[in-house]
């Protein structure tokens, strides 16, 4: 009897507290990450020179730095995932939020190009690299932590809080950006206003750190006693699972970052929507999106993960082009387009964490999720704003919706062959 108690996974006595520990910290992490996206135009004016005479060049430079941060995420997913598998999920979550606090403050303190010359973009790149390391590790650790904290038949519901909290952070970032744009004069916004969200984010990260210190570890006693896995053990021993996660993620991450991050900029560049209207539509649709996530998680616990993934993938493959082509410059049309996309997107986001965690065994679960997921996000999600803006600069903005639709169709082929894992016990 004693041996049985030491080898079984720890019971989560306070599931609500576990959700809070993961969700609050995750929200803070993503608030810091997305504040950069919503304020990209102001950062471009402050940090990058305008010597070419092309107004899109600074914005392209800013989105290029956005993409650079994404390419640090696979490193964070691998390294911090290994920390979670070796030292525990809670230890990894503590490190990631401290990294995000420091990187957010660094973005807020980045000098302007006028005052520091080339040093300014160097500091910004360094800050984004740290943010990428933190966010890549955050997804690996928090996904594992959330799903392992769930009771029987509730993994989908718990996993949906990955994007509930992500959306909450994004919503606060969008709301703050909207408030600053609407209340500050353009000169103040260009000078110091864009820095305020990053200073605030650095302080919020410390609050998240304090909350996470009280979380319960989800690794079993058996895992703690077992030899520590190697850094690349998940890739070496589970190559098919790694490829599966990359295929599941590719279309979903491109659609996600297009709809939740890039669409306001896309609407400004291609449909003439006012900047304040674009930010407001993004904020309203994000609130709607966050409310949908638990519903998607509950549906997946009852009917399975695969039906929701196919709803997303085939829905986007068929509707992405007509939805984006429907934008006509009005606030109402933009809001309808965004909310329609959010409904479809929920089929992916509400189950993503559960599907990923159910693919790998517990010994290498965090690192196994972190690297292929973050690599797919870097290749397709992180480059979405840059690719969309680049199509615009080349004079072929209409090709971008087809690019999103095609990748979602390819991911749908993966979903069709995906084994259903919703009603199987989670490997401990």
Short mmCIF file of N, CA and C in Angstrom, two decimals, residues 196-273:
data_model
loop_
_atom_site.label_atom_id
_atom_site.label_comp_id
_atom_site.label_asym_id
_atom_site.label_seq_id
_atom_site.Cartn_x
_atom_site.Cartn_y
_atom_site.Cartn_z
N UNK A 196 4.81 52.89 -21.66
CA UNK A 196 4.08 52.65 -20.41
C UNK A 196 3.62 51.20 -20.26
N UNK A 197 3.03 50.57 -21.30
CA UNK A 197 2.59 49.18 -21.12
C UNK A 197 3.71 48.20 -20.76
N UNK A 198 4.93 48.48 -21.21
CA UNK A 198 6.04 47.57 -20.92
C UNK A 198 6.55 47.75 -19.48
N UNK A 199 6.55 48.97 -18.99
CA UNK A 199 6.90 49.18 -17.59
C UNK A 199 5.86 48.51 -16.69
N UNK A 200 4.59 48.68 -17.04
CA UNK A 200 3.51 48.07 -16.28
C UNK A 200 3.61 46.55 -16.31
N UNK A 201 3.96 46.00 -17.49
CA UNK A 201 4.09 44.56 -17.63
C UNK A 201 5.20 43.98 -16.77
N UNK A 202 6.31 44.71 -16.65
CA UNK A 202 7.39 44.23 -15.80
C UNK A 202 6.95 44.08 -14.35
N UNK A 203 6.13 45.02 -13.88
CA UNK A 203 5.63 44.94 -12.51
C UNK A 203 4.60 43.83 -12.36
N UNK A 204 3.73 43.66 -13.36
CA UNK A 204 2.74 42.58 -13.31
C UNK A 204 3.39 41.20 -13.24
N UNK A 205 4.52 41.05 -13.91
CA UNK A 205 5.22 39.77 -13.89
C UNK A 205 5.65 39.38 -12.49
N UNK A 206 6.02 40.35 -11.69
CA UNK A 206 6.40 40.06 -10.31
C UNK A 206 5.21 39.58 -9.49
N UNK A 207 4.00 40.10 -9.79
CA UNK A 207 2.79 39.62 -9.13
C UNK A 207 2.53 38.16 -9.52
N UNK A 208 2.70 37.84 -10.81
CA UNK A 208 2.53 36.47 -11.26
C UNK A 208 3.53 35.52 -10.60
N UNK A 209 4.76 35.99 -10.41
CA UNK A 209 5.78 35.19 -9.74
C UNK A 209 5.35 34.85 -8.32
N UNK A 210 4.79 35.80 -7.62
CA UNK A 210 4.35 35.59 -6.23
C UNK A 210 3.22 34.56 -6.18
N UNK A 211 2.27 34.63 -7.13
CA UNK A 211 1.15 33.69 -7.14
C UNK A 211 1.63 32.28 -7.44
N UNK A 212 2.58 32.14 -8.34
CA UNK A 212 3.04 30.81 -8.75
C UNK A 212 3.84 30.10 -7.66
N UNK A 213 4.36 30.83 -6.74
CA UNK A 213 5.15 30.19 -5.69
C UNK A 213 4.30 29.24 -4.85
N UNK A 214 2.97 29.43 -4.82
CA UNK A 214 2.10 28.57 -4.02
C UNK A 214 1.48 27.42 -4.79
N UNK A 215 1.91 27.21 -6.03
CA UNK A 215 1.32 26.14 -6.85
C UNK A 215 1.80 24.77 -6.38
N UNK A 216 1.00 23.74 -6.66
CA UNK A 216 1.34 22.36 -6.30
C UNK A 216 2.02 21.69 -7.49
N UNK A 217 3.13 21.03 -7.24
CA UNK A 217 3.84 20.32 -8.30
C UNK A 217 3.01 19.15 -8.81
N UNK A 218 3.03 18.93 -10.14
CA UNK A 218 2.20 17.87 -10.74
C UNK A 218 3.00 16.64 -11.16
N UNK A 219 4.31 16.67 -11.05
CA UNK A 219 5.08 15.45 -11.35
C UNK A 219 4.84 14.41 -10.25
N UNK A 220 4.77 13.16 -10.63
CA UNK A 220 4.59 12.09 -9.66
C UNK A 220 5.90 11.81 -8.92
N UNK A 221 5.80 11.11 -7.80
CA UNK A 221 7.00 10.73 -7.06
C UNK A 221 7.90 9.83 -7.90
N UNK A 222 7.28 8.99 -8.71
CA UNK A 222 8.05 8.10 -9.57
C UNK A 222 8.88 8.89 -10.57
N UNK A 223 8.30 9.94 -11.14
CA UNK A 223 9.04 10.79 -12.07
C UNK A 223 10.22 11.47 -11.38
N UNK A 224 10.01 11.89 -10.16
CA UNK A 224 11.07 12.59 -9.43
C UNK A 224 12.26 11.67 -9.14
N UNK A 225 11.97 10.39 -8.90
CA UNK A 225 13.04 9.44 -8.59
C UNK A 225 13.74 8.92 -9.84
N UNK A 226 13.07 9.01 -10.97
CA UNK A 226 13.63 8.44 -12.21
C UNK A 226 14.83 9.25 -12.69
N UNK A 227 15.74 8.63 -13.46
CA UNK A 227 16.87 9.38 -14.04
C UNK A 227 16.36 10.54 -14.89
N UNK A 228 17.10 11.64 -14.84
CA UNK A 228 16.65 12.83 -15.57
C UNK A 228 16.83 12.63 -17.07
N UNK A 229 15.83 13.04 -17.86
CA UNK A 229 15.93 12.86 -19.31
C UNK A 229 16.96 13.80 -19.93
N UNK A 230 17.55 13.39 -21.03
CA UNK A 230 18.47 14.23 -21.76
C UNK A 230 17.75 15.36 -22.47
N UNK A 231 18.51 16.36 -22.89
CA UNK A 231 17.92 17.55 -23.50
C UNK A 231 17.16 17.21 -24.78
N UNK A 232 17.69 16.30 -25.58
CA UNK A 232 17.06 15.96 -26.87
C UNK A 232 16.38 14.59 -26.85
N UNK A 233 16.10 14.08 -25.66
CA UNK A 233 15.55 12.73 -25.56
C UNK A 233 14.18 12.62 -26.22
N UNK A 234 13.34 13.64 -26.07
CA UNK A 234 12.00 13.58 -26.67
C UNK A 234 12.09 13.51 -28.19
N UNK A 235 12.98 14.31 -28.78
CA UNK A 235 13.15 14.29 -30.23
C UNK A 235 13.72 12.96 -30.70
N UNK A 236 14.67 12.43 -29.95
CA UNK A 236 15.37 11.21 -30.36
C UNK A 236 14.47 9.98 -30.23
N UNK A 237 13.71 9.90 -29.16
CA UNK A 237 12.90 8.71 -28.91
C UNK A 237 11.47 8.80 -29.44
N UNK A 238 11.00 10.01 -29.71
CA UNK A 238 9.62 10.19 -30.16
C UNK A 238 9.56 11.11 -31.37
N UNK A 239 10.25 10.78 -32.46
CA UNK A 239 10.25 11.66 -33.63
C UNK A 239 8.87 11.81 -34.27
N UNK A 240 8.10 10.72 -34.29
CA UNK A 240 6.77 10.80 -34.91
C UNK A 240 5.86 11.73 -34.13
N UNK A 241 5.91 11.66 -32.81
CA UNK A 241 5.09 12.55 -31.99
C UNK A 241 5.49 14.01 -32.19
N UNK A 242 6.80 14.25 -32.34
CA UNK A 242 7.28 15.62 -32.58
C UNK A 242 6.76 16.16 -33.90
N UNK A 243 6.80 15.34 -34.95
CA UNK A 243 6.28 15.76 -36.26
C UNK A 243 4.77 15.96 -36.20
N UNK A 244 4.10 15.14 -35.43
CA UNK A 244 2.65 15.25 -35.30
C UNK A 244 2.26 16.59 -34.68
N UNK A 245 2.96 16.99 -33.63
CA UNK A 245 2.66 18.27 -32.99
C UNK A 245 2.92 19.44 -33.94
N UNK A 246 4.01 19.36 -34.71
CA UNK A 246 4.30 20.42 -35.68
C UNK A 246 3.19 20.52 -36.72
N UNK A 247 2.70 19.37 -37.20
CA UNK A 247 1.63 19.38 -38.20
C UNK A 247 0.31 19.89 -37.63
N UNK A 248 0.00 19.51 -36.39
CA UNK A 248 -1.21 19.99 -35.73
C UNK A 248 -1.17 21.50 -35.58
N UNK A 249 0.00 22.03 -35.29
CA UNK A 249 0.15 23.43 -34.91
C UNK A 249 0.25 24.39 -36.09
N UNK A 250 0.81 23.96 -37.23
CA UNK A 250 1.16 24.87 -38.32
C UNK A 250 0.00 25.76 -38.76
N UNK A 251 -1.11 25.16 -39.16
CA UNK A 251 -2.24 25.96 -39.62
C UNK A 251 -2.88 26.75 -38.49
N UNK A 252 -2.96 26.14 -37.31
CA UNK A 252 -3.58 26.80 -36.18
C UNK A 252 -2.84 28.05 -35.74
N UNK A 253 -1.51 27.98 -35.70
CA UNK A 253 -0.76 29.13 -35.24
C UNK A 253 -0.79 30.27 -36.26
N UNK A 254 -0.76 29.94 -37.55
CA UNK A 254 -0.86 30.99 -38.57
C UNK A 254 -2.21 31.69 -38.49
N UNK A 255 -3.29 30.92 -38.39
CA UNK A 255 -4.63 31.52 -38.27
C UNK A 255 -4.76 32.32 -36.99
N UNK A 256 -4.20 31.79 -35.91
CA UNK A 256 -4.30 32.48 -34.62
C UNK A 256 -3.62 33.84 -34.64
N UNK A 257 -2.39 33.89 -35.09
CA UNK A 257 -1.67 35.16 -35.08
C UNK A 257 -2.18 36.12 -36.15
N UNK A 258 -2.74 35.57 -37.22
CA UNK A 258 -3.36 36.46 -38.21
C UNK A 258 -4.59 37.12 -37.62
N UNK A 259 -5.43 36.35 -36.95
CA UNK A 259 -6.71 36.89 -36.48
C UNK A 259 -6.57 37.69 -35.19
N UNK A 260 -5.69 37.29 -34.30
CA UNK A 260 -5.63 37.94 -32.99
C UNK A 260 -4.58 39.03 -32.90
N UNK A 261 -3.60 39.05 -33.81
CA UNK A 261 -2.51 40.03 -33.70
C UNK A 261 -2.39 40.92 -34.93
N UNK A 262 -2.40 40.29 -36.11
CA UNK A 262 -2.09 41.04 -37.33
C UNK A 262 -3.31 41.68 -37.99
N UNK A 263 -4.51 41.18 -37.71
CA UNK A 263 -5.69 41.65 -38.42
C UNK A 263 -5.93 43.16 -38.30
N UNK A 264 -5.74 43.79 -37.11
CA UNK A 264 -5.88 45.25 -37.08
C UNK A 264 -4.95 45.96 -38.05
N UNK A 265 -3.68 45.54 -38.12
CA UNK A 265 -2.74 46.14 -39.05
C UNK A 265 -3.13 45.82 -40.49
N UNK A 266 -3.54 44.59 -40.75
CA UNK A 266 -3.98 44.19 -42.09
C UNK A 266 -5.16 45.05 -42.55
N UNK A 267 -6.11 45.29 -41.64
CA UNK A 267 -7.28 46.10 -41.97
C UNK A 267 -6.89 47.55 -42.25
N UNK A 268 -5.92 48.07 -41.51
CA UNK A 268 -5.44 49.43 -41.76
C UNK A 268 -4.77 49.54 -43.12
N UNK A 269 -3.89 48.57 -43.44
CA UNK A 269 -3.10 48.65 -44.66
C UNK A 269 -3.93 48.36 -45.91
N UNK A 270 -4.89 47.44 -45.82
CA UNK A 270 -5.56 46.96 -47.02
C UNK A 270 -7.01 47.41 -47.17
N UNK A 271 -7.63 47.87 -46.09
CA UNK A 271 -9.04 48.28 -46.18
C UNK A 271 -9.27 49.70 -45.69
N UNK A 272 -8.22 50.38 -45.24
CA UNK A 272 -8.35 51.77 -44.82
C UNK A 272 -9.09 51.98 -43.52
N UNK A 273 -9.13 50.97 -42.65
CA UNK A 273 -9.77 51.11 -41.35
C UNK A 273 -8.93 52.02 -40.46
#
